[in-house]
């Protein structure tokens, strides 16, 4: 119990001059995903395992931006259906999990974030897919990248 069974690391983003990804989605169930090359595919060894997932990325919020950025799970590799946020929420929604309440309307916030969460929904040994993405809850922009740290992601199966 508590032993690491396997570790899967998403393909790290190479050092490039790529532009940022604008989070255009306004839907928690159809988010804008950051970098599919970094997605993780994991097939649990045990049907009662817990999966620990962590990622690091750079996020920029325009003035007055609000939304969510985090880890998503799907049972389909292309995330076309069965898409779920793994992070628990506190309060009525996650719509302001990332928020820039500048007030003056001219300050951007730039974060290098590192987040982790548990997937406690494993009930079988079917392959599971994880990605990092987000949605905005108003019309102000949230970006991934923008001259910051590239996405890294790791998942570990922990024996229950």
Tab-separated table of C-alpha atoms in Angstrom:
chain	number	residue	atom	x	y	z
A	1	UNK	CA	0.000	0.000	0.000
A	2	UNK	CA	1.329	3.437	-0.946
A	3	UNK	CA	3.982	2.090	-3.331
A	4	UNK	CA	4.615	3.708	-6.703
A	5	UNK	CA	3.667	1.147	-9.347
A	6	UNK	CA	4.576	3.173	-12.436
A	7	UNK	CA	5.582	6.675	-13.495
A	8	UNK	CA	4.693	8.167	-16.878
A	9	UNK	CA	6.196	11.440	-18.077
A	10	UNK	CA	4.697	13.459	-20.925
A	11	UNK	CA	7.056	14.509	-23.707
A	12	UNK	CA	8.575	17.779	-22.480
A	13	UNK	CA	8.092	20.755	-24.714
A	14	UNK	CA	11.347	21.555	-26.554
A	15	UNK	CA	13.027	24.938	-26.294
A	16	UNK	CA	11.412	26.753	-29.207
A	17	UNK	CA	10.236	30.176	-30.188
A	18	UNK	CA	6.612	29.070	-30.405
A	19	UNK	CA	3.924	31.606	-29.668
A	20	UNK	CA	1.531	31.324	-26.776
A	21	UNK	CA	-1.738	29.389	-26.726
A	22	UNK	CA	-4.778	31.618	-26.228
A	23	UNK	CA	-7.364	29.899	-24.035
A	24	UNK	CA	-10.453	30.571	-26.116
A	25	UNK	CA	-12.850	28.035	-24.600
A	26	UNK	CA	-15.506	29.210	-22.181
A	27	UNK	CA	-16.564	25.656	-21.319
A	28	UNK	CA	-15.258	23.543	-18.439
A	29	UNK	CA	-16.124	20.353	-20.354
A	30	UNK	CA	-14.560	21.434	-23.676
A	31	UNK	CA	-11.386	23.271	-22.603
A	32	UNK	CA	-8.524	24.663	-24.671
A	33	UNK	CA	-5.685	22.141	-24.251
A	34	UNK	CA	-2.087	23.375	-24.041
A	35	UNK	CA	0.149	20.848	-25.795
A	36	UNK	CA	-1.052	17.408	-26.867
A	37	UNK	CA	2.564	16.165	-27.203
A	38	UNK	CA	2.800	16.365	-23.409
A	39	UNK	CA	-0.391	14.354	-22.778
A	40	UNK	CA	-0.082	11.249	-20.639
A	41	UNK	CA	-1.489	7.815	-21.396
A	42	UNK	CA	-1.594	5.482	-18.403
A	43	UNK	CA	-3.032	1.999	-18.033
A	44	UNK	CA	-3.487	1.222	-14.329
A	45	UNK	CA	-2.121	-2.088	-13.095
A	46	UNK	CA	-4.767	-2.308	-10.372
A	47	UNK	CA	-8.457	-1.358	-10.455
A	48	UNK	CA	-8.262	0.455	-7.114
A	49	UNK	CA	-5.093	2.506	-7.727
A	50	UNK	CA	-4.832	6.235	-7.140
A	51	UNK	CA	-3.105	8.321	-9.825
A	52	UNK	CA	-1.046	11.347	-8.766
A	53	UNK	CA	-0.617	13.898	-11.576
A	54	UNK	CA	1.521	17.020	-11.549
A	55	UNK	CA	2.388	19.690	-14.112
A	56	UNK	CA	4.321	22.919	-14.501
A	57	UNK	CA	3.544	25.674	-17.042
A	58	UNK	CA	3.509	29.422	-17.512
A	59	UNK	CA	0.188	31.272	-17.459
A	60	UNK	CA	-0.503	34.915	-18.319
A	61	UNK	CA	-3.753	36.670	-17.456
A	62	UNK	CA	-4.883	39.872	-19.112
A	63	UNK	CA	-6.413	42.547	-16.887
A	64	UNK	CA	-9.714	41.370	-15.359
A	65	UNK	CA	-9.302	37.794	-16.723
A	66	UNK	CA	-10.993	34.945	-14.867
A	67	UNK	CA	-10.974	31.213	-15.504
A	68	UNK	CA	-9.508	27.824	-14.694
A	69	UNK	CA	-6.299	25.994	-15.620
A	70	UNK	CA	-5.626	22.416	-14.565
A	71	UNK	CA	-5.487	18.702	-15.264
A	72	UNK	CA	-8.183	16.964	-17.274
A	73	UNK	CA	-8.997	13.262	-17.556
A	74	UNK	CA	-10.691	11.472	-20.446
A	75	UNK	CA	-11.372	7.863	-21.377
A	76	UNK	CA	-10.771	8.807	-25.039
A	77	UNK	CA	-7.301	9.624	-26.385
A	78	UNK	CA	-8.509	12.609	-28.420
A	79	UNK	CA	-10.487	14.106	-25.502
A	80	UNK	CA	-13.577	14.218	-27.735
A	81	UNK	CA	-15.888	13.000	-24.960
A	82	UNK	CA	-15.916	12.020	-21.291
A	83	UNK	CA	-13.754	15.026	-20.293
A	84	UNK	CA	-13.474	15.738	-16.560
A	85	UNK	CA	-11.587	18.165	-14.332
A	86	UNK	CA	-9.758	16.291	-11.584
A	87	UNK	CA	-9.146	19.207	-9.212
A	88	UNK	CA	-11.708	19.438	-6.420
A	89	UNK	CA	-13.467	22.774	-6.191
A	90	UNK	CA	-14.084	24.998	-3.245
A	91	UNK	CA	-17.173	27.119	-3.545
A	92	UNK	CA	-19.810	27.199	-6.263
A	93	UNK	CA	-17.471	26.905	-9.288
A	94	UNK	CA	-13.897	27.028	-10.563
A	95	UNK	CA	-14.609	30.061	-12.771
A	96	UNK	CA	-12.307	32.297	-10.743
A	97	UNK	CA	-9.573	29.773	-9.888
A	98	UNK	CA	-7.249	32.080	-11.837
A	99	UNK	CA	-8.233	35.720	-11.585
A	100	UNK	CA	-6.672	39.116	-12.264
A	101	UNK	CA	-8.668	41.759	-10.417
A	102	UNK	CA	-6.425	44.610	-11.493
A	103	UNK	CA	-9.137	47.259	-11.266
A	104	UNK	CA	-7.255	49.715	-13.468
A	105	UNK	CA	-7.539	47.374	-16.457
A	106	UNK	CA	-3.905	47.585	-17.521
A	107	UNK	CA	-1.846	45.097	-15.445
A	108	UNK	CA	-1.052	41.601	-16.703
A	109	UNK	CA	-0.251	38.774	-14.313
A	110	UNK	CA	2.358	36.199	-15.330
A	111	UNK	CA	2.759	33.007	-13.307
A	112	UNK	CA	4.905	29.932	-13.532
A	113	UNK	CA	2.589	27.445	-11.867
A	114	UNK	CA	3.125	23.953	-10.554
A	115	UNK	CA	-0.022	22.060	-9.676
A	116	UNK	CA	-0.834	18.525	-8.672
A	117	UNK	CA	-3.976	16.530	-8.060
A	118	UNK	CA	-5.208	12.994	-7.487
A	119	UNK	CA	-7.334	10.896	-9.820
A	120	UNK	CA	-9.352	8.887	-7.330
A	121	UNK	CA	-11.885	7.706	-9.934
A	122	UNK	CA	-10.012	4.541	-11.008
A	123	UNK	CA	-12.335	1.525	-10.836
A	124	UNK	CA	-10.840	-0.672	-13.584
A	125	UNK	CA	-7.635	-1.175	-15.576
A	126	UNK	CA	-8.818	0.645	-18.702
A	127	UNK	CA	-6.366	3.088	-20.245
A	128	UNK	CA	-6.716	6.655	-18.997
A	129	UNK	CA	-5.668	9.901	-20.692
A	130	UNK	CA	-4.537	13.135	-19.015
A	131	UNK	CA	-3.970	16.610	-20.429
A	132	UNK	CA	-3.525	20.175	-19.180
A	133	UNK	CA	-5.941	22.844	-20.348
A	134	UNK	CA	-8.248	25.579	-19.276
A	135	UNK	CA	-11.209	27.791	-19.947
A	136	UNK	CA	-11.989	31.441	-19.390
A	137	UNK	CA	-15.165	32.532	-17.647
A	138	UNK	CA	-15.318	36.030	-19.093
A	139	UNK	CA	-14.108	37.700	-22.303
A	140	UNK	CA	-10.630	38.637	-21.041
A	141	UNK	CA	-7.715	36.504	-22.225
A	142	UNK	CA	-5.719	33.792	-20.489
A	143	UNK	CA	-2.627	32.397	-22.219
A	144	UNK	CA	-0.308	29.430	-21.844
A	145	UNK	CA	3.328	29.969	-22.804
A	146	UNK	CA	4.066	33.556	-23.748
A	147	UNK	CA	7.854	33.484	-23.213
A	148	UNK	CA	7.652	31.362	-20.087
A	149	UNK	CA	8.239	27.837	-18.845
A	150	UNK	CA	7.143	25.093	-21.250
A	151	UNK	CA	4.677	22.449	-20.144
A	152	UNK	CA	5.927	19.415	-18.222
A	153	UNK	CA	3.616	16.715	-16.883
A	154	UNK	CA	3.988	13.480	-14.878
A	155	UNK	CA	1.602	10.818	-13.560
A	156	UNK	CA	2.297	8.118	-10.984
A	157	UNK	CA	0.140	5.108	-10.199
A	158	UNK	CA	0.045	4.539	-6.445
A	159	UNK	CA	-1.062	1.185	-5.049
A	160	UNK	CA	-4.040	1.615	-2.734
